[in-house]
JSON list of C-alpha atoms in Angstrom, two decimals:
[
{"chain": "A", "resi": 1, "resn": "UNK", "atom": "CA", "xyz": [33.81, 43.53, 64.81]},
{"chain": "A", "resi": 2, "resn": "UNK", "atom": "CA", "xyz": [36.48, 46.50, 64.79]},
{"chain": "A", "resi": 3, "resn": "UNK", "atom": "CA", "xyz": [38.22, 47.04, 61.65]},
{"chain": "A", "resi": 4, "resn": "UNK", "atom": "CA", "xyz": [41.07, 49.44, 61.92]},
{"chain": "A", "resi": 5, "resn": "UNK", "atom": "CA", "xyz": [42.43, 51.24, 59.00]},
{"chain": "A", "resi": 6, "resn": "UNK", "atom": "CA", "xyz": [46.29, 52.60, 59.57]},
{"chain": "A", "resi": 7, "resn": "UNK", "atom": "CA", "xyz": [48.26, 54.77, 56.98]},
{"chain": "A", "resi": 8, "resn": "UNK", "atom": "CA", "xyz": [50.29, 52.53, 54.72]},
{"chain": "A", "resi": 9, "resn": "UNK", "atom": "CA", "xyz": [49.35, 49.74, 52.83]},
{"chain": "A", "resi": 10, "resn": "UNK", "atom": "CA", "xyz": [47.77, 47.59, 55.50]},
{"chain": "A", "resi": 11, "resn": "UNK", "atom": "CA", "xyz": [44.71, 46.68, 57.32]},
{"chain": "A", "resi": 12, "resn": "UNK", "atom": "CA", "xyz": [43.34, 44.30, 60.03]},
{"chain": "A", "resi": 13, "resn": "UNK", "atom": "CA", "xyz": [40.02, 43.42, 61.83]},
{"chain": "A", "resi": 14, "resn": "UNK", "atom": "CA", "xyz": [39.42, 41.39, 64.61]},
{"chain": "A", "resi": 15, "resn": "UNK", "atom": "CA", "xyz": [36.25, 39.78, 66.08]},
{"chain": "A", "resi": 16, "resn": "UNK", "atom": "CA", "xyz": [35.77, 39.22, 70.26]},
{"chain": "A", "resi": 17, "resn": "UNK", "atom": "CA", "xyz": [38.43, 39.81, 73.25]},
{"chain": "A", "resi": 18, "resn": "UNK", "atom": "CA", "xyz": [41.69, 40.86, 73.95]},
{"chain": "A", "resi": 19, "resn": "UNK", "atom": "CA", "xyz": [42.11, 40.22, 77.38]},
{"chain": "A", "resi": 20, "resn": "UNK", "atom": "CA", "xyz": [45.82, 41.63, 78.28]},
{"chain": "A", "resi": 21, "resn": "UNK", "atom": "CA", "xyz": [44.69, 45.09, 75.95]},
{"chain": "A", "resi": 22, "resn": "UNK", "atom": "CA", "xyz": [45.26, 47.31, 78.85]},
{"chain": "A", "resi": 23, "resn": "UNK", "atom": "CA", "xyz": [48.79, 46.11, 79.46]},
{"chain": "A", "resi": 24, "resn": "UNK", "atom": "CA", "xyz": [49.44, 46.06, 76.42]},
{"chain": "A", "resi": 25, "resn": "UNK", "atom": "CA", "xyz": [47.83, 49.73, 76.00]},
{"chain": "A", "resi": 26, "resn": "UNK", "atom": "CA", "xyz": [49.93, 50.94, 78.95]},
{"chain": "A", "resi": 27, "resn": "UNK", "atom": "CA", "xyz": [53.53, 49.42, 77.49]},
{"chain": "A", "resi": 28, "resn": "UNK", "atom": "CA", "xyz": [52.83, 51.16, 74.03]},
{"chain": "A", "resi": 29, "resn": "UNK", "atom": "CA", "xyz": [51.75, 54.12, 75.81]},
{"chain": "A", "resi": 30, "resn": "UNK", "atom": "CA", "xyz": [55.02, 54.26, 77.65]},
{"chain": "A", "resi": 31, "resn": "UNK", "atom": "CA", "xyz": [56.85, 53.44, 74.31]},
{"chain": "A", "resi": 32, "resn": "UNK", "atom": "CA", "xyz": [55.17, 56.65, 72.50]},
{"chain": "A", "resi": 33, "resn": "UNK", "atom": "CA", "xyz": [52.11, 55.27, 71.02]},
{"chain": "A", "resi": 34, "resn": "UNK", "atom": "CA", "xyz": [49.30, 57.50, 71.04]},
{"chain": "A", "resi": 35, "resn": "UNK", "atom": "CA", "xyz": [45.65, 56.15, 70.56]},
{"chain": "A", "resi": 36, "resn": "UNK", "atom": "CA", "xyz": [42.57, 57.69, 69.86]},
{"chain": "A", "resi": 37, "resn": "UNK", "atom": "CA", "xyz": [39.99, 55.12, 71.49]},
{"chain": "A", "resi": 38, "resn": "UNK", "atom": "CA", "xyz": [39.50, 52.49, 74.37]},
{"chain": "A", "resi": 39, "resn": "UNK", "atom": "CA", "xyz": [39.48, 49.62, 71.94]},
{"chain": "A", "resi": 40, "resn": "UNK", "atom": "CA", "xyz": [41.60, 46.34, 71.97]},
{"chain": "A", "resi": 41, "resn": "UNK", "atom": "CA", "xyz": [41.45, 46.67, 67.91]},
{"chain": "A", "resi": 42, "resn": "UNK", "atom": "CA", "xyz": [43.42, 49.96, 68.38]},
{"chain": "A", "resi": 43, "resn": "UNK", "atom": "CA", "xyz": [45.80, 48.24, 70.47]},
{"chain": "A", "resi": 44, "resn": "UNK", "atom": "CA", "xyz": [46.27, 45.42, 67.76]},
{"chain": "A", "resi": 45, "resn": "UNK", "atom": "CA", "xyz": [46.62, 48.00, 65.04]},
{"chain": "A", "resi": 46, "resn": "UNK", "atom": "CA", "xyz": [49.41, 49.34, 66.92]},
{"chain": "A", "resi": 47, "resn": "UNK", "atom": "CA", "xyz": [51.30, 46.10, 67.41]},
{"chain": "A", "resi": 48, "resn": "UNK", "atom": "CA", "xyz": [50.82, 45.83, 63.80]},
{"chain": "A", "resi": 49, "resn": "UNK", "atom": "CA", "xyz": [52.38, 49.26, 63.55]},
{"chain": "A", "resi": 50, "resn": "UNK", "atom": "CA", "xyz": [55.20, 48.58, 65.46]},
{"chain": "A", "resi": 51, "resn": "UNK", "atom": "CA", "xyz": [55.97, 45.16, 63.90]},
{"chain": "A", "resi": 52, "resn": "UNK", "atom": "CA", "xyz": [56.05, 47.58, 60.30]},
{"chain": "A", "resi": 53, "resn": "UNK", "atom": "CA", "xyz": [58.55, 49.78, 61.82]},
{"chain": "A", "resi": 54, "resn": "UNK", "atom": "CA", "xyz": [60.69, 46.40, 62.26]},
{"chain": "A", "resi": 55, "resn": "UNK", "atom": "CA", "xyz": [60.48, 45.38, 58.63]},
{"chain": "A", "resi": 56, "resn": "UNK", "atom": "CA", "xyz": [59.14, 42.40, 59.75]},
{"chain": "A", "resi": 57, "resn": "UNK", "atom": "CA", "xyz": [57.57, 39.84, 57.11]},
{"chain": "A", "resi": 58, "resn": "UNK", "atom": "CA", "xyz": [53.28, 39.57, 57.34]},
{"chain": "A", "resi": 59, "resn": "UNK", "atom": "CA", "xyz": [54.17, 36.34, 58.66]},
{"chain": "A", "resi": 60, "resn": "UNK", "atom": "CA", "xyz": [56.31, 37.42, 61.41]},
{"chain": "A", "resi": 61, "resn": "UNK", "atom": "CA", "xyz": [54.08, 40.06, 61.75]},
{"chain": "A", "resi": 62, "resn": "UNK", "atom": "CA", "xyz": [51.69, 38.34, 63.06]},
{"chain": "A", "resi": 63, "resn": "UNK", "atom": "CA", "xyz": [53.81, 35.69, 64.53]},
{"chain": "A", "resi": 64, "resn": "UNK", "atom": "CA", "xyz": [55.04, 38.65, 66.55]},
{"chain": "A", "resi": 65, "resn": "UNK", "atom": "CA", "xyz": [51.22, 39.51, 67.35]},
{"chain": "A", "resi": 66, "resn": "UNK", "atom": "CA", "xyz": [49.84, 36.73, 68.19]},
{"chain": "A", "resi": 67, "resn": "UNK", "atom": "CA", "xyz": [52.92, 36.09, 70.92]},
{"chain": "A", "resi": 68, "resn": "UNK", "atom": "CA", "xyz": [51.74, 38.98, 72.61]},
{"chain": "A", "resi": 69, "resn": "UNK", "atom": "CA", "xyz": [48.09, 38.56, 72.96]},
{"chain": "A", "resi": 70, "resn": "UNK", "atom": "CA", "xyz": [45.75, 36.71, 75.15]},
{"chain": "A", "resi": 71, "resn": "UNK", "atom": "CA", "xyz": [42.17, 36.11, 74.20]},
{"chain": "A", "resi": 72, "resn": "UNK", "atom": "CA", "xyz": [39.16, 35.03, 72.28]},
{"chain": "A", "resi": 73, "resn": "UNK", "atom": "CA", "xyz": [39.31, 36.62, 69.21]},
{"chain": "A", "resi": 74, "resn": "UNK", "atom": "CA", "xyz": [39.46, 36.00, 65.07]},
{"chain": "A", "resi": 75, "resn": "UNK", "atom": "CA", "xyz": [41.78, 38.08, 63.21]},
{"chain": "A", "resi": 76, "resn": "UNK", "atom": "CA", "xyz": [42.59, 38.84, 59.79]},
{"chain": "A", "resi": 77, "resn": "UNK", "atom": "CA", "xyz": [44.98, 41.23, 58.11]},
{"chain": "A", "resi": 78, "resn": "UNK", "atom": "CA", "xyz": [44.90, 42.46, 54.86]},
{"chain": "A", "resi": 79, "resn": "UNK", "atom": "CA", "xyz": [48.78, 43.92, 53.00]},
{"chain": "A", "resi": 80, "resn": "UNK", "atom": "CA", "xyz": [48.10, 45.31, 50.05]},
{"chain": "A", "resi": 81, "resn": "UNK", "atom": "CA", "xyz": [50.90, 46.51, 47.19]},
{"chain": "A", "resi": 82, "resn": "UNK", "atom": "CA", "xyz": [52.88, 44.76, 44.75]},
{"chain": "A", "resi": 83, "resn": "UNK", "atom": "CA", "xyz": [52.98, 41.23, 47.83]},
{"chain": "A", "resi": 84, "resn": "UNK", "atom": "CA", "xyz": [49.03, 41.38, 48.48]},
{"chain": "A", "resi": 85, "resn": "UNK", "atom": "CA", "xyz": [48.51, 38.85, 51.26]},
{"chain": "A", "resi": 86, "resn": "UNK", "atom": "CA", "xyz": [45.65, 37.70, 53.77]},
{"chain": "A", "resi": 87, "resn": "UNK", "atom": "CA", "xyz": [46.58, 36.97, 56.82]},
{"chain": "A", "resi": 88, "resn": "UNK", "atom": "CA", "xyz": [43.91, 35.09, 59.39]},
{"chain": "A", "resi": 89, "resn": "UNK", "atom": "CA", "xyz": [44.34, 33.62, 62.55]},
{"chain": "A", "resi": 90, "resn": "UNK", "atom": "CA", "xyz": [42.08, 32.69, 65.21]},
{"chain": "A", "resi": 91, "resn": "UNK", "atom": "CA", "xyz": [42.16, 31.49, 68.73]},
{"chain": "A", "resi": 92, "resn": "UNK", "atom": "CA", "xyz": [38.94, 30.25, 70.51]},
{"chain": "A", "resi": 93, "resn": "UNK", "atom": "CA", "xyz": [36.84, 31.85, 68.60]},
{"chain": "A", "resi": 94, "resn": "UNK", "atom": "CA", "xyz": [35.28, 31.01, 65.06]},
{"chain": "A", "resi": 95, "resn": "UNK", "atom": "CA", "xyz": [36.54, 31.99, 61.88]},
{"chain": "A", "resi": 96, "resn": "UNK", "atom": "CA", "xyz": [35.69, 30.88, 58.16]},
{"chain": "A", "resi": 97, "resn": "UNK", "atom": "CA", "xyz": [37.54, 31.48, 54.97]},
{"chain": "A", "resi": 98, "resn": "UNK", "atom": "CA", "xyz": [35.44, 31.38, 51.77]},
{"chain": "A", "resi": 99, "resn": "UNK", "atom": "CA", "xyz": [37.01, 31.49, 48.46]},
{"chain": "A", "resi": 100, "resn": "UNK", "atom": "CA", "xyz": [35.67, 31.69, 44.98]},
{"chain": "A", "resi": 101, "resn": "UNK", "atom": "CA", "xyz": [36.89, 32.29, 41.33]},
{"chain": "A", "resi": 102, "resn": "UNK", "atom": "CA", "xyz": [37.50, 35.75, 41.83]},
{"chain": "A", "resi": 103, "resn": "UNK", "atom": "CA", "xyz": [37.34, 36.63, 45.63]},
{"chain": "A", "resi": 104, "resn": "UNK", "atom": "CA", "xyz": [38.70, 35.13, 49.23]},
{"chain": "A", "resi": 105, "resn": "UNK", "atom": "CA", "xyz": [36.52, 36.60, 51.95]},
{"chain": "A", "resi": 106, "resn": "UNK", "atom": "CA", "xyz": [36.68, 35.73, 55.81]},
{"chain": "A", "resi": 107, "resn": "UNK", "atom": "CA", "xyz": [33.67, 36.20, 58.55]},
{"chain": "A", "resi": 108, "resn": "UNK", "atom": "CA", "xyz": [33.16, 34.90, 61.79]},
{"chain": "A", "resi": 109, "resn": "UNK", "atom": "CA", "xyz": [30.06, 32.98, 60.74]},
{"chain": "A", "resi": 110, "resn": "UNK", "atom": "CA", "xyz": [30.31, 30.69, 57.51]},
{"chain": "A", "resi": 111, "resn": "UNK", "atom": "CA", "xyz": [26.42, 31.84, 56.48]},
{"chain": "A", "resi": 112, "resn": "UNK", "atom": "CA", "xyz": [27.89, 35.28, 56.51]},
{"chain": "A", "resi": 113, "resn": "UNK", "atom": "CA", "xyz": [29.09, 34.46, 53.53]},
{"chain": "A", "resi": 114, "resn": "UNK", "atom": "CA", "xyz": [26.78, 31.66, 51.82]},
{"chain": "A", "resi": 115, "resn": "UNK", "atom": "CA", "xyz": [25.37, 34.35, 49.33]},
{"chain": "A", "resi": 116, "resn": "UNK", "atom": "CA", "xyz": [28.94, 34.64, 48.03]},
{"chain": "A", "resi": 117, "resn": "UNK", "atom": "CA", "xyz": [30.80, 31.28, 47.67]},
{"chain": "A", "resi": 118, "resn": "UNK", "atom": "CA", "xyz": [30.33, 27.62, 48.40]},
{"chain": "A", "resi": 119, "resn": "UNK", "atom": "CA", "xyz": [33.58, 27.01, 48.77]},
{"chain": "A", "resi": 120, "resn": "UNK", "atom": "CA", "xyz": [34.03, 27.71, 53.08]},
{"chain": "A", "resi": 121, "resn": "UNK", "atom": "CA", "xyz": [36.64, 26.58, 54.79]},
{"chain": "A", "resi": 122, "resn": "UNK", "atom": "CA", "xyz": [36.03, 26.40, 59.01]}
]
């Protein structure tokens, strides 16, 4: 699990593979993007980015996002501020969503998360 931390008032982790990263690492290179790692969460982060510079929704955020990746992976993206959303997605790869009275948490693995909430959703 990578979990990438941007400035602003959003953050995102993913869990497995994205397999077009280094195309898509190449085309934001080209565009200006400048990355500090080799990782496909870095690349993600920076999709995110540049979806944020287009004032797009979260939704269309990651409707955005998810058009341009290929892969195995869970996902889940945290905007915080006065609109606090969670946004998850997955694609071939597992993902639960476990909610209680006072929290929503996600994890790859539902028992990841048994010691906090009964309530999973897979």
């Amino acid at each position: 699990m990578h979990i990438r931390i941007l400035p602003g008032a959003r953050s995102d982790v993913h869990n497995g593979i994205i397999e077009n990263y280094v195309s898509l690492k190449d085309q934001l290179t080209f565009e200006g993007h400048e990355f500090k790692s080799d990782t496909d969460s870095e690349v993600l982060a920076h999709l995110f980015f540049q979806a944020d510079k287009q004032n797009l929704s979260p939704e269309n955020a990651m409707k955005s996002v998810l058009s341009q990746i290929n892969g195995a992976f869970a996902l889940a993206v945290l905007y915080a501020g006065k609109d606090e959303k969670l946004l998850v997605a997955r694609q071939a790869s597992p993902l639960a969503i476990g909610k209680s009275e006072n929290m929503v948490c996600v994890a790859s693995d539902a028992l990841a998360m048994a010691h906090l909430t009964r309530n999973v959703f897979i």
